[in-house]
PDB file of C-alpha atoms in Angstrom:
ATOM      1  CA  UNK N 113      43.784-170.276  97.131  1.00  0.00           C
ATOM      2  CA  UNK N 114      42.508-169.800 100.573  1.00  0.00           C
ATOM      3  CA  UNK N 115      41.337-172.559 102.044  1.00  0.00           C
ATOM      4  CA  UNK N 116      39.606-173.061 105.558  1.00  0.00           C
ATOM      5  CA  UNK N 117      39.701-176.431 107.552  1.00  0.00           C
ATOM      6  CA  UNK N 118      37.068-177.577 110.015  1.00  0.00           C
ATOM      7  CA  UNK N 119      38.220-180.248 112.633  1.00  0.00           C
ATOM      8  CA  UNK N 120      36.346-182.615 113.438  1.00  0.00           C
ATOM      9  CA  UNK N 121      34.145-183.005 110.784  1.00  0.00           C
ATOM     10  CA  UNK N 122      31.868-184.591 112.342  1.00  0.00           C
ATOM     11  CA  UNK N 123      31.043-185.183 116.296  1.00  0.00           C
ATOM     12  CA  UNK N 124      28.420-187.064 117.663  1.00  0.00           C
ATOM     13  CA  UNK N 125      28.093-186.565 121.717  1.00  0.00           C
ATOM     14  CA  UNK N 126      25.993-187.204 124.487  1.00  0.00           C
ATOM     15  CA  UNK N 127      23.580-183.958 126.320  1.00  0.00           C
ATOM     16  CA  UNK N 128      25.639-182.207 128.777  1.00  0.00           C
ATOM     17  CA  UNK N 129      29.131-182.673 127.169  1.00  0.00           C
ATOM     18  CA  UNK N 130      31.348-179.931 126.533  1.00  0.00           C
ATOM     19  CA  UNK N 131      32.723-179.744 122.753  1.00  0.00           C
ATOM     20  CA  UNK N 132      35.389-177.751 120.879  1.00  0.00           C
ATOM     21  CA  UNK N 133      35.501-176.794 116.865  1.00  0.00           C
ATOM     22  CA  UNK N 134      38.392-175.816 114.651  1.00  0.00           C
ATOM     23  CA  UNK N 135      38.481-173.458 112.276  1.00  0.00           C
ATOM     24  CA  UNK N 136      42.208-173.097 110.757  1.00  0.00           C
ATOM     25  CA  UNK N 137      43.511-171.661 107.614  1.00  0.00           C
ATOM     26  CA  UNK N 138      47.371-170.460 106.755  1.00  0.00           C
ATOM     27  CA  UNK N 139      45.573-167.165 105.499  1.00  0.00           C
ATOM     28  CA  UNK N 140      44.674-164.391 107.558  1.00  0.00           C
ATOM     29  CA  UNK N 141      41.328-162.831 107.558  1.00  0.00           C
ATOM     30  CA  UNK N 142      39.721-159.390 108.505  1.00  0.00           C
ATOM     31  CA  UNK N 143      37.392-160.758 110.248  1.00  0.00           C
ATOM     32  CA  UNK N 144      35.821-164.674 110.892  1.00  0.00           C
ATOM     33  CA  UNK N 145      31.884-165.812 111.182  1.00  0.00           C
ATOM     34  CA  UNK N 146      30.401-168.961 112.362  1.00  0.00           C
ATOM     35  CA  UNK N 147      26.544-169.867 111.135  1.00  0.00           C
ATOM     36  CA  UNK N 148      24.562-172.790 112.382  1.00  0.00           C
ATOM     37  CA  UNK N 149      22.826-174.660 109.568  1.00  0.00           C
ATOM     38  CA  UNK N 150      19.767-176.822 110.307  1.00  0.00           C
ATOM     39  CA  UNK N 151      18.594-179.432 108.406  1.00  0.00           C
ATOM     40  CA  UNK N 152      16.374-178.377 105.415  1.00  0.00           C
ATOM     41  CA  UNK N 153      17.642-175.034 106.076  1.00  0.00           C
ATOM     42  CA  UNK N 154      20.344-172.141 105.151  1.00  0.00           C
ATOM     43  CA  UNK N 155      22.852-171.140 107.255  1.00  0.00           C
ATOM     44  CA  UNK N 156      22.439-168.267 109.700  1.00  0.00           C
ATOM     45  CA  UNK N 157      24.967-166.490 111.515  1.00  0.00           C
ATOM     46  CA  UNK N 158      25.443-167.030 114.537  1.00  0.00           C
ATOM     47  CA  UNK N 159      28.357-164.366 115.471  1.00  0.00           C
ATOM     48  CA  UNK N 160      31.481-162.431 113.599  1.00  0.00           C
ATOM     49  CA  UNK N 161      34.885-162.033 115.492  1.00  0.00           C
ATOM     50  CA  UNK N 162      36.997-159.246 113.719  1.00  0.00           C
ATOM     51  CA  UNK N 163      39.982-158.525 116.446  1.00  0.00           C
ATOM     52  CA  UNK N 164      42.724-160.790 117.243  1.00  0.00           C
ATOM     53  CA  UNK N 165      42.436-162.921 120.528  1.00  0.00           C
ATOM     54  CA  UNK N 166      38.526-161.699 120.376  1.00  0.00           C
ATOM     55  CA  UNK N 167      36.494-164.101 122.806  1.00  0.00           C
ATOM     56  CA  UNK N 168      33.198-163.534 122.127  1.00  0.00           C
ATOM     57  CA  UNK N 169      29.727-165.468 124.076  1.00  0.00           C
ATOM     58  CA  UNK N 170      26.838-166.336 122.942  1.00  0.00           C
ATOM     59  CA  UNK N 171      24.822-168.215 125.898  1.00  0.00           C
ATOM     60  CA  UNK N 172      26.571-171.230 125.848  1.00  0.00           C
ATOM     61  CA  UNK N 173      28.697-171.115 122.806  1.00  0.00           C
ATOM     62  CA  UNK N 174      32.201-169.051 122.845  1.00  0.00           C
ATOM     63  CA  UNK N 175      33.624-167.850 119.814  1.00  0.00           C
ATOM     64  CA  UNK N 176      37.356-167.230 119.984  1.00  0.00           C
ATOM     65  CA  UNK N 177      39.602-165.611 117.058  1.00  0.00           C
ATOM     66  CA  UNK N 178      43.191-166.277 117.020  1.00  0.00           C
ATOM     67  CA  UNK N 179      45.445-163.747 117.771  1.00  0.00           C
ATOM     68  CA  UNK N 180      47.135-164.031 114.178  1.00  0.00           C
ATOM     69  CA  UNK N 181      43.731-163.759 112.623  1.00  0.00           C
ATOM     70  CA  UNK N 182      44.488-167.086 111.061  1.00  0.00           C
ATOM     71  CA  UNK N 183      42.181-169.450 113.203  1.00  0.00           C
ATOM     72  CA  UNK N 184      39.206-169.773 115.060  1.00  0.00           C
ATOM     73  CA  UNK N 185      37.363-171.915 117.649  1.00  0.00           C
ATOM     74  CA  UNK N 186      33.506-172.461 118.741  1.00  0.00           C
ATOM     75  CA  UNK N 187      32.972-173.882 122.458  1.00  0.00           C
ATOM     76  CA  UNK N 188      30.007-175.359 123.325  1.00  0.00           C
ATOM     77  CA  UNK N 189      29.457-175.828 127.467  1.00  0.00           C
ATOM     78  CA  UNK N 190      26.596-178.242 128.458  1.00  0.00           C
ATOM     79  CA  UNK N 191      25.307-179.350 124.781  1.00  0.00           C
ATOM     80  CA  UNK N 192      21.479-179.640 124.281  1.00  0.00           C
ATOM     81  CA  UNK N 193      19.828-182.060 121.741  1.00  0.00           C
ATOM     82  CA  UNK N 194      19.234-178.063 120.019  1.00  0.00           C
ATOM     83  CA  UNK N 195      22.472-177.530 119.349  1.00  0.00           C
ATOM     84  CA  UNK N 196      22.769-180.370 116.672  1.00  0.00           C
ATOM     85  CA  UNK N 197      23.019-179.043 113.221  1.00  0.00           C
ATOM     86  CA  UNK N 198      26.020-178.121 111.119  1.00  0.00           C
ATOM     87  CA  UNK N 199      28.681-175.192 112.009  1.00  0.00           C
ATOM     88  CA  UNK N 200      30.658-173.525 109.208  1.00  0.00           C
ATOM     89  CA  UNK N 201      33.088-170.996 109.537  1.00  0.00           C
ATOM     90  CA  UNK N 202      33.696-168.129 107.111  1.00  0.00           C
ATOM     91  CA  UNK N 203      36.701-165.852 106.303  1.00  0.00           C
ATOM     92  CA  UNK N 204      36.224-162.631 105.093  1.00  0.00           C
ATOM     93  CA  UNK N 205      39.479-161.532 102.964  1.00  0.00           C
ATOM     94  CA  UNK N 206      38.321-157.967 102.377  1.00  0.00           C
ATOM     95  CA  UNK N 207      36.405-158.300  99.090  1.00  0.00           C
ATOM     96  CA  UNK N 208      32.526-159.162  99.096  1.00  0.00           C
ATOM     97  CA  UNK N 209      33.820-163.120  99.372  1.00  0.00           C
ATOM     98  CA  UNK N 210      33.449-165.213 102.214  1.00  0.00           C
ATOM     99  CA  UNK N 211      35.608-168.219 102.146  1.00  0.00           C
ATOM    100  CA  UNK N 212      33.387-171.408 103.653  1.00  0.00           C
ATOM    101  CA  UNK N 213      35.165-173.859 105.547  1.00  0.00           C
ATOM    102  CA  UNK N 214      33.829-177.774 105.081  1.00  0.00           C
ATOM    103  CA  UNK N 215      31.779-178.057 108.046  1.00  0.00           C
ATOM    104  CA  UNK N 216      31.385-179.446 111.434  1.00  0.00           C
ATOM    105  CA  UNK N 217      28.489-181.819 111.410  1.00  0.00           C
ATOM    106  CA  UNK N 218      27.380-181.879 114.757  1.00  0.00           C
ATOM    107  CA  UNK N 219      25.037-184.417 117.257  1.00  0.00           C
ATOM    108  CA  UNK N 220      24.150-183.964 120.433  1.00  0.00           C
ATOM    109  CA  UNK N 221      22.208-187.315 121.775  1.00  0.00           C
ATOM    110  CA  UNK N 222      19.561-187.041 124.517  1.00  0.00           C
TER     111      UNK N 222
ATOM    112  CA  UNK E   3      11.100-159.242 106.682  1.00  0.00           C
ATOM    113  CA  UNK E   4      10.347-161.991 105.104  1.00  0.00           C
ATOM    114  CA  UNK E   5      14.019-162.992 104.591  1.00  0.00           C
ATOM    115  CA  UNK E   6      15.432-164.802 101.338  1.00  0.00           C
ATOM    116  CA  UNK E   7      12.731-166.398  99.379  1.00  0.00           C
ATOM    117  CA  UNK E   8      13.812-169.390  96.897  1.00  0.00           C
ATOM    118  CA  UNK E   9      11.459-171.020  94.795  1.00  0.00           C
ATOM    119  CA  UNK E  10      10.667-174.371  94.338  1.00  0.00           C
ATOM    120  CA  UNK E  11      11.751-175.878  97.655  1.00  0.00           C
ATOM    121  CA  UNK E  12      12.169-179.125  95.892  1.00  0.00           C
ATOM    122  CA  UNK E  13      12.729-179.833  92.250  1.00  0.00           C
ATOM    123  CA  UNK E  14      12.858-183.338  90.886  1.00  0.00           C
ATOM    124  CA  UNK E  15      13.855-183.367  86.757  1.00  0.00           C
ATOM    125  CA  UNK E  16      15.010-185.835  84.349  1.00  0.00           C
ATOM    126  CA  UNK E  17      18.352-185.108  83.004  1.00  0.00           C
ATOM    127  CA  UNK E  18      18.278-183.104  80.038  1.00  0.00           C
ATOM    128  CA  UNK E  19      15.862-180.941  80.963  1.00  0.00           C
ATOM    129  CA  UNK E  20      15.927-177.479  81.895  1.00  0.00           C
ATOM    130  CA  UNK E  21      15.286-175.894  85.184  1.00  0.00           C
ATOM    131  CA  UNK E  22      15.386-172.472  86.561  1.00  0.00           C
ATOM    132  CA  UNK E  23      15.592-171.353  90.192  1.00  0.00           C
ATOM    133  CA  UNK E  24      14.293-168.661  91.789  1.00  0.00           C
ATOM    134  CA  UNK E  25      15.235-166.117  94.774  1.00  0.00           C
ATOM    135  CA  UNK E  26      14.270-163.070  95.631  1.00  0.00           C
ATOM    136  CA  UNK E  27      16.504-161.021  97.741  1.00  0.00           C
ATOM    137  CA  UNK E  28      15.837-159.281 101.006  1.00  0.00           C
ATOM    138  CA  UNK E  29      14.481-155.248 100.415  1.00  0.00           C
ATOM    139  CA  UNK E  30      17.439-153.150 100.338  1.00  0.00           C
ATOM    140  CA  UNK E  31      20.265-155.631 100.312  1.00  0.00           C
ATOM    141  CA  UNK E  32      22.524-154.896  97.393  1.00  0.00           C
ATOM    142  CA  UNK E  33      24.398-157.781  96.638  1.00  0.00           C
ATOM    143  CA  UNK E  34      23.399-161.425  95.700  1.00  0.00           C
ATOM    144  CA  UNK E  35      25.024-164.739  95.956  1.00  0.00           C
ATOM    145  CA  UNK E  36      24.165-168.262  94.543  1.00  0.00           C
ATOM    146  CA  UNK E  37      25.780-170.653  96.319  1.00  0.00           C
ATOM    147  CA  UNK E  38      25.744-174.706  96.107  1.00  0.00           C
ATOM    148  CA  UNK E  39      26.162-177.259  98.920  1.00  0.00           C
ATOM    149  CA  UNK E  40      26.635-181.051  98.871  1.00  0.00           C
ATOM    150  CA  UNK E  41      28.577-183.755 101.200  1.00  0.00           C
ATOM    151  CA  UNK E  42      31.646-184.002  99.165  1.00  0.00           C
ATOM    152  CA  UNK E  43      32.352-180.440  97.829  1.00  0.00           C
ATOM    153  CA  UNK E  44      30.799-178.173 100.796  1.00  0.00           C
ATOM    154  CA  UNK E  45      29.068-174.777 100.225  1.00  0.00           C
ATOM    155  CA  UNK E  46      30.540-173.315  96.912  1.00  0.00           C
ATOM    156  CA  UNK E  47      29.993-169.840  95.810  1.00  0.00           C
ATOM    157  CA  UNK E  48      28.546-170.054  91.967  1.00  0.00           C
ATOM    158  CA  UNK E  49      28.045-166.106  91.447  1.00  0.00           C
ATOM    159  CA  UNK E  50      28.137-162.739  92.726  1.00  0.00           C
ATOM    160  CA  UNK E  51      25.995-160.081  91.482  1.00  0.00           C
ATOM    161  CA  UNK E  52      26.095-156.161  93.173  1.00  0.00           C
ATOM    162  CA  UNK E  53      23.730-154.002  92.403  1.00  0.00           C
ATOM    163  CA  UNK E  54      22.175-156.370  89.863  1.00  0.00           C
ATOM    164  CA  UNK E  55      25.561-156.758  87.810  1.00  0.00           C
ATOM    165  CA  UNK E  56      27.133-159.680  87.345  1.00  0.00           C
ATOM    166  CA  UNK E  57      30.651-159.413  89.850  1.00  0.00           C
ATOM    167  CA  UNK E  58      32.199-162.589  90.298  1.00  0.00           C
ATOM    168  CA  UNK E  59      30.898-165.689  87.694  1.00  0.00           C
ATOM    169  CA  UNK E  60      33.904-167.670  88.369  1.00  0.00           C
ATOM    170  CA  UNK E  61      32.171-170.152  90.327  1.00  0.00           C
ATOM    171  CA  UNK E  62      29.851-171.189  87.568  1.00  0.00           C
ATOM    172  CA  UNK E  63      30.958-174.841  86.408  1.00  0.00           C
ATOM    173  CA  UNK E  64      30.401-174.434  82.767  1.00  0.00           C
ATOM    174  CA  UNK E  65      28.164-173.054  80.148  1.00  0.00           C
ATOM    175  CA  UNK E  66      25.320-175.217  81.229  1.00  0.00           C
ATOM    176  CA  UNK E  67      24.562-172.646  83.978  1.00  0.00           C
ATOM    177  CA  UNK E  68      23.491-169.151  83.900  1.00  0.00           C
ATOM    178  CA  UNK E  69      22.134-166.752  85.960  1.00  0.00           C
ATOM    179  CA  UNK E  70      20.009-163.558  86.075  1.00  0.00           C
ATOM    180  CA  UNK E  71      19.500-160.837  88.103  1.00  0.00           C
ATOM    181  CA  UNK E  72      16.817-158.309  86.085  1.00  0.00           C
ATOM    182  CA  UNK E  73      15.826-155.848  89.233  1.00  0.00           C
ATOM    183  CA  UNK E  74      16.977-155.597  92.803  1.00  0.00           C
ATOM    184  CA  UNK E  75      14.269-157.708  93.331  1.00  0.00           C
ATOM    185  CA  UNK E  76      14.478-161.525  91.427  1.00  0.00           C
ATOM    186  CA  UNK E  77      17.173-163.411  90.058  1.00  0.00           C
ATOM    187  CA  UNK E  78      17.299-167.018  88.364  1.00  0.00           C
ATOM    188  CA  UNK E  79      19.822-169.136  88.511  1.00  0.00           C
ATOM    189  CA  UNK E  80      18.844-171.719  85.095  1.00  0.00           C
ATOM    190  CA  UNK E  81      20.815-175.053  84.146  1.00  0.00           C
ATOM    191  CA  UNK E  82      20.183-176.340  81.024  1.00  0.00           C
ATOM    192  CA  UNK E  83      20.723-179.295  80.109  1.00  0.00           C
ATOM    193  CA  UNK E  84      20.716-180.623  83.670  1.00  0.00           C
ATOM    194  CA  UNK E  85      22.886-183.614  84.499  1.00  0.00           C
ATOM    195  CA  UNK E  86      22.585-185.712  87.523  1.00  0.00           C
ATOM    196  CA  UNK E  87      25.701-184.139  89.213  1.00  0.00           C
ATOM    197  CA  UNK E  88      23.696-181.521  89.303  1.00  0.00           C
ATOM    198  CA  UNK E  89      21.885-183.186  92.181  1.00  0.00           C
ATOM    199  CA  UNK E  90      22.638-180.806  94.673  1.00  0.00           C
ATOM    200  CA  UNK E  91      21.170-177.715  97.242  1.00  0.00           C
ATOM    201  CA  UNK E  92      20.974-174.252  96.021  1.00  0.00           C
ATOM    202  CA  UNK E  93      21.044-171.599  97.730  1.00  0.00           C
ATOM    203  CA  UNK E  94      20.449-167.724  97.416  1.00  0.00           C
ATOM    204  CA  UNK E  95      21.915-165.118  99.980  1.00  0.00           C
ATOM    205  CA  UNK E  96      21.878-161.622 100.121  1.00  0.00           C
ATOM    206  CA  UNK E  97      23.896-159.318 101.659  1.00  0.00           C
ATOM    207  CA  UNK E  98      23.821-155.060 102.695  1.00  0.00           C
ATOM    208  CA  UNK E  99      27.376-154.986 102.002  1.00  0.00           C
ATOM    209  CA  UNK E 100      28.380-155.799 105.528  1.00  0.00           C
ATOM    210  CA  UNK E 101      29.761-158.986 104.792  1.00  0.00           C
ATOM    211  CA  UNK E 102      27.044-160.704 107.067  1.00  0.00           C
ATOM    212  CA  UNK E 103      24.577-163.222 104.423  1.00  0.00           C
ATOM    213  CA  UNK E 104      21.408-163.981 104.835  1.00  0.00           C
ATOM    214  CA  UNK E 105      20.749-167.464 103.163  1.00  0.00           C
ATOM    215  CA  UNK E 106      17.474-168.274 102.272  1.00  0.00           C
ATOM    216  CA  UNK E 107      15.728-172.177 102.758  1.00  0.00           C
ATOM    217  CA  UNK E 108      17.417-173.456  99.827  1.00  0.00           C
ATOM    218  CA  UNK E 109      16.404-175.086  96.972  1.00  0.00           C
ATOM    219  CA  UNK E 110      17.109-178.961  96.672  1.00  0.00           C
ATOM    220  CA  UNK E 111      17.589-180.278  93.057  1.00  0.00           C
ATOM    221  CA  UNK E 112      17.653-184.160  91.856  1.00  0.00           C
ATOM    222  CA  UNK E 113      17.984-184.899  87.997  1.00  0.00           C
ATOM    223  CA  UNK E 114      17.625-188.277  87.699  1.00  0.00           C
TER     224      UNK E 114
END
């Protein structure tokens, strides 16, 4: 069974901090997405990294993809009270499936 | 676009009873998911239908659930009888076939 791990699970953090998320699994993946769910609503993507090593920016948020397609991290410079929500990460293994990790449940404090 | 539609928003039902949830897909998108999120299990895919057909059911707890997909268009997802760990969110998605989803607002279910 693939499984994909979020660390921390949850992180609660003052505006203006930098912040990291991990996404690990022992499975590799095609490709890797992160979505940003709001309260009282569904997720929504935010970006997909398919190569190895891929860095990928979004404003303030970097997406990185491991180099072993394995693992994934989400960087977030400066943090802004908007940024609080929940962040999953999602394997694709090829098939129509994405494989949800458990969540980063994130606060950002003005 | 509109995006994903799901219908109700809210449902509040007494155990035993029977609901039925609604999405309807975005125009064009071929495949259809029904997922279900709560604190202790995360986001868990219940179903998989592509091109209206039934794919991938093996989410499905158990033969109290069942779900629909008629036209491109509309599909139910129906629990009957409910149970109160069936409190939970539901939600639709719907896909091109590009692997990205597009989750709709969710639907959030209490049986009491």
């Amino acid at each position: 069974t693939q499984l994909l791990e979020q660390s921390p699970q949850f992180l609660s953090i003052q505006e203006g901090e930098n912040l990291t998320v991990y996404c690990n699994s022992s499975s590799v993946f095609s490709s890797l997405q992160w979505y940003r769910q709001e309260p009282g609503e569904g997720p929504v993507l935010l970006v997909t990294v398919v190569t190895g090593g891929e860095v990928k920016k979004l404003k303030r948020l970097t997406f990185q993809f491991g180099d072993a397609r394995k693992d994934s991290s989400l960087h977030i410079t400066a943090a802004q009270p908007g940024d609080t929500g929940l962040y999953l990460c999602a394997g694709d293994d090829s098939s129509y499936k994405l494989i949800f990790g458990s969540g980063t449940r994130l606060l950002v404090r003005p | 676009d509109a995006g994903v539609i799901q219908s109700p928003r809210h449902e509040v039902t007494e155990m035993g009873q029977e609901v039925t949830l609604r999405c309807k897909p975005i125009s064009g998108h071929n495949s259809l998911f029904w997922y279900r999120q709560t604190m202790m299990r995360g986001l868990e895919l219940l179903i998989y239908f592509n091109n209206n057909v039934p794919i991938d059911d093996s989410g499905m707890p158990e033969d109290r659930f069942s779900a629909k997909m008629p036209n491109a268009s509309f599909s139910t997802l129906k629990i009957q009888p409910s149970e109160p760990r069936d409190s939970a969110v539901y939600f639709c998605a719907s896909s091109s076939g590009f692997n990205e989803q597009f989750f709709g607002p969710g639907t959030r279910l209490t049986v009491l």
